[in-house]
Amino acid sequence: DTGLGVGFGFVNVDTGSDMTYEQLQARVRWRVTDKISFQVHGGLEDRQFLKGSAGSLLNPVVGGLIQYQPFEVTRLSITVDRTVAVSYFQNQLTESTEVMGDLNQRLLKRLYLDLSGGYHTVSYVGAGASGTGRQDDYYTFDVRLSCPFLKRGTAAVFYQYSDNSSTTPGFTFSSTQVGFEVGYRF
């Protein structure tokens, strides 16, 4: 399964320079066997800052996924992505790279265990000389145990841990969350 795509966009920001961008991407999906599948996408993004003297930024946008399902109730996957997005800071973009691993396992016919973890790195890139040089390294680990009820309901307990270290003071943090969720689809 293959595909090509072209995208155009306009980003209106409250402070700083508005932006336009163009993207060209290709995607390939391949189911090697009943147990193994791949997905790869890649392309280029050309982003222009509409105010100031900054030139355009040409960025690669790439990613991939490999999935292994050794049994009907077990699925392992690894995802790698590199993206570019608008930053919360004036006249800046973020270039992000992430590597994530995930294990989904059905237990006792009614419970679903999801374990995931990963590493993200984010660089802040500015227009011209306005870049901060900031880089954040972010680690995550999540555990979720869920159970369906009735026909469309789900109840889950979860644990999330994240740790962010930044080259800019004031942006380093660690976070631990424990919770319970109930949802119902109508």
Tab-separated table of C-alpha atoms in Angstrom:
chain	number	residue	atom	x	y	z
A	1	ASP	CA	0.000	0.000	0.000
A	2	THR	CA	1.630	3.297	-1.082
A	3	GLY	CA	0.602	6.923	-1.353
A	4	LEU	CA	1.796	10.439	-2.124
A	5	GLY	CA	0.538	13.624	-0.539
A	6	VAL	CA	0.933	17.375	-0.882
A	7	GLY	CA	-0.052	19.862	1.798
A	8	PHE	CA	-0.228	23.624	2.111
A	9	GLY	CA	-0.952	25.667	5.191
A	10	PHE	CA	-1.097	29.040	6.864
A	11	VAL	CA	-0.355	29.529	10.584
A	12	ASN	CA	-1.815	32.654	12.199
A	13	VAL	CA	-0.068	33.418	15.515
A	14	ASP	CA	-1.063	36.131	17.995
A	15	THR	CA	2.488	37.375	18.597
A	16	GLY	CA	5.377	36.971	16.213
A	17	SER	CA	5.418	36.129	12.564
A	18	ASP	CA	2.634	34.313	10.749
A	19	MET	CA	3.870	31.401	8.630
A	20	THR	CA	3.062	29.514	5.466
A	21	TYR	CA	4.278	26.011	4.664
A	22	GLU	CA	4.251	23.392	1.938
A	23	GLN	CA	4.757	19.653	2.476
A	24	LEU	CA	5.436	16.764	0.146
A	25	GLN	CA	5.238	13.265	1.657
A	26	ALA	CA	5.200	9.638	0.595
A	27	ARG	CA	3.874	6.687	2.612
A	28	VAL	CA	4.435	2.944	2.303
A	29	ARG	CA	2.598	0.298	4.343
A	30	TRP	CA	3.475	-3.370	4.080
A	31	ARG	CA	1.999	-6.373	5.873
A	32	VAL	CA	4.854	-8.869	5.583
A	33	THR	CA	2.999	-11.707	7.313
A	34	ASP	CA	-0.081	-12.054	9.500
A	35	LYS	CA	2.197	-11.187	12.434
A	36	ILE	CA	4.527	-8.449	11.109
A	37	SER	CA	3.724	-5.121	9.466
A	38	PHE	CA	5.686	-1.973	8.601
A	39	GLN	CA	4.754	1.602	7.861
A	40	VAL	CA	7.202	4.292	6.665
A	41	HIS	CA	6.510	7.890	5.701
A	42	GLY	CA	8.782	10.737	4.735
A	43	GLY	CA	9.049	13.999	2.939
A	44	LEU	CA	10.023	17.643	3.172
A	45	GLU	CA	8.432	20.729	4.634
A	46	ASP	CA	9.318	24.243	3.449
A	47	ARG	CA	8.190	26.848	6.025
A	48	GLN	CA	8.287	30.627	5.516
A	49	PHE	CA	8.109	33.356	8.196
A	50	LEU	CA	6.005	36.204	6.773
A	51	LYS	CA	7.455	39.007	8.959
A	52	GLY	CA	11.084	39.982	9.383
A	53	SER	CA	14.111	39.128	7.306
A	54	ALA	CA	14.273	35.410	8.086
A	55	GLY	CA	14.447	33.051	5.151
A	56	SER	CA	12.510	29.846	4.836
A	57	LEU	CA	13.302	26.675	6.784
A	58	LEU	CA	13.540	23.391	4.892
A	59	ASN	CA	12.901	20.423	7.209
A	60	PRO	CA	12.697	16.667	6.712
A	61	VAL	CA	9.557	15.012	8.082
A	62	VAL	CA	9.996	11.252	8.533
A	63	GLY	CA	8.677	8.377	10.569
A	64	GLY	CA	8.146	4.671	10.782
A	65	LEU	CA	6.330	1.925	12.638
A	66	ILE	CA	7.020	-1.766	12.987
A	67	GLN	CA	4.372	-3.953	14.574
A	68	TYR	CA	4.666	-7.565	15.677
A	69	GLN	CA	1.638	-9.591	16.792
A	70	PRO	CA	2.919	-13.023	17.900
A	71	PHE	CA	-0.515	-14.018	19.250
A	72	GLU	CA	-4.060	-12.736	18.755
A	73	VAL	CA	-3.997	-11.174	22.266
A	74	THR	CA	-0.456	-9.695	22.135
A	75	ARG	CA	0.865	-6.791	20.062
A	76	LEU	CA	4.304	-5.115	20.199
A	77	SER	CA	5.160	-1.956	18.279
A	78	ILE	CA	8.005	0.527	17.894
A	79	THR	CA	7.407	3.980	16.422
A	80	VAL	CA	9.954	6.586	15.314
A	81	ASP	CA	8.882	10.081	14.197
A	82	ARG	CA	10.468	13.410	13.331
A	83	THR	CA	8.113	16.388	13.051
A	84	VAL	CA	8.187	20.181	12.828
A	85	ALA	CA	5.558	22.345	14.557
A	86	VAL	CA	4.920	25.902	15.673
A	87	SER	CA	6.397	26.696	19.096
A	88	TYR	CA	4.619	28.524	21.906
A	89	PHE	CA	7.465	31.052	21.720
A	90	GLN	CA	7.491	33.979	19.311
A	91	ASN	CA	9.021	33.364	15.841
A	92	GLN	CA	10.075	29.799	16.643
A	93	LEU	CA	9.418	26.231	15.583
A	94	THR	CA	10.017	22.958	17.359
A	95	GLU	CA	11.849	20.107	15.674
A	96	SER	CA	10.870	16.933	17.514
A	97	THR	CA	12.192	13.398	17.307
A	98	GLU	CA	10.623	10.559	19.276
A	99	VAL	CA	11.108	6.834	19.728
A	100	MET	CA	8.252	4.947	21.402
A	101	GLY	CA	7.689	1.318	22.327
A	102	ASP	CA	4.319	-0.220	23.163
A	103	LEU	CA	3.042	-3.587	24.405
A	104	ASN	CA	-0.697	-4.381	24.318
A	105	GLN	CA	-1.795	-7.593	26.043
A	106	ARG	CA	-5.262	-9.009	26.709
A	107	LEU	CA	-5.465	-10.717	30.105
A	108	LEU	CA	-8.125	-13.130	31.358
A	109	LYS	CA	-10.359	-12.410	28.320
A	110	ARG	CA	-11.673	-9.118	29.831
A	111	LEU	CA	-8.682	-7.005	30.887
A	112	TYR	CA	-6.361	-5.079	28.580
A	113	LEU	CA	-2.836	-4.120	29.662
A	114	ASP	CA	-0.980	-1.386	27.794
A	115	LEU	CA	2.686	-0.651	28.606
A	116	SER	CA	4.448	2.124	26.718
A	117	GLY	CA	7.569	4.188	27.049
A	118	GLY	CA	9.750	6.410	25.013
A	119	TYR	CA	12.238	9.170	24.474
A	120	HIS	CA	11.544	12.572	22.871
A	121	THR	CA	13.980	15.332	22.012
A	122	VAL	CA	12.743	18.802	21.087
A	123	SER	CA	14.909	21.577	19.613
A	124	TYR	CA	13.627	25.150	19.413
A	125	VAL	CA	14.543	26.732	16.077
A	126	GLY	CA	13.980	30.414	15.383
A	127	ALA	CA	13.659	32.717	12.458
A	128	GLY	CA	17.040	34.306	11.791
A	129	ALA	CA	18.866	35.100	15.039
A	130	SER	CA	15.795	34.644	17.268
A	131	GLY	CA	16.484	30.968	18.062
A	132	THR	CA	17.000	30.148	21.720
A	133	GLY	CA	19.246	27.129	21.273
A	134	ARG	CA	16.997	25.379	23.796
A	135	GLN	CA	16.750	21.600	23.707
A	136	ASP	CA	14.538	19.398	25.875
A	137	ASP	CA	15.024	15.656	26.425
A	138	TYR	CA	11.852	13.946	27.607
A	139	TYR	CA	11.347	10.369	28.886
A	140	THR	CA	7.939	8.772	29.440
A	141	PHE	CA	6.559	5.530	30.869
A	142	ASP	CA	2.842	4.647	30.976
A	143	VAL	CA	0.904	1.665	32.335
A	144	ARG	CA	-2.855	1.295	31.734
A	145	LEU	CA	-5.170	-1.542	32.742
A	146	SER	CA	-8.641	-1.295	31.235
A	147	CYS	CA	-11.824	-3.337	31.207
A	148	PRO	CA	-14.853	-2.953	28.933
A	149	PHE	CA	-18.334	-2.911	30.471
A	150	LEU	CA	-21.794	-3.026	28.971
A	151	LYS	CA	-21.407	-2.705	25.187
A	152	ARG	CA	-19.644	0.661	24.833
A	153	GLY	CA	-18.141	1.460	28.219
A	154	THR	CA	-14.538	1.282	29.408
A	155	ALA	CA	-13.035	1.668	32.877
A	156	ALA	CA	-9.274	2.050	33.341
A	157	VAL	CA	-6.641	2.676	35.974
A	158	PHE	CA	-3.353	4.186	34.872
A	159	TYR	CA	0.103	5.297	35.976
A	160	GLN	CA	2.180	7.840	34.024
A	161	TYR	CA	5.730	8.996	34.681
A	162	SER	CA	7.552	11.681	32.717
A	163	ASP	CA	10.911	13.388	33.136
A	164	ASN	CA	12.001	16.440	31.128
A	165	SER	CA	15.493	17.935	31.232
A	166	SER	CA	16.032	21.226	29.438
A	167	THR	CA	19.078	23.283	28.491
A	168	THR	CA	17.107	26.387	29.565
A	169	PRO	CA	16.600	26.926	33.320
A	170	GLY	CA	13.020	26.696	34.549
A	171	PHE	CA	11.843	24.059	32.050
A	172	THR	CA	13.157	20.899	33.762
A	173	PHE	CA	10.525	18.812	35.574
A	174	SER	CA	9.391	15.343	36.627
A	175	SER	CA	5.770	14.248	36.837
A	176	THR	CA	3.968	11.214	38.240
A	177	GLN	CA	0.245	10.686	37.729
A	178	VAL	CA	-2.079	7.942	38.937
A	179	GLY	CA	-5.704	7.914	37.930
A	180	PHE	CA	-8.976	6.223	37.126
A	181	GLU	CA	-11.101	6.853	34.015
A	182	VAL	CA	-14.571	5.786	32.953
A	183	GLY	CA	-15.832	6.346	29.428
A	184	TYR	CA	-18.867	5.491	27.381
A	185	ARG	CA	-19.342	5.846	23.602
A	186	PHE	CA	-22.778	6.906	22.384
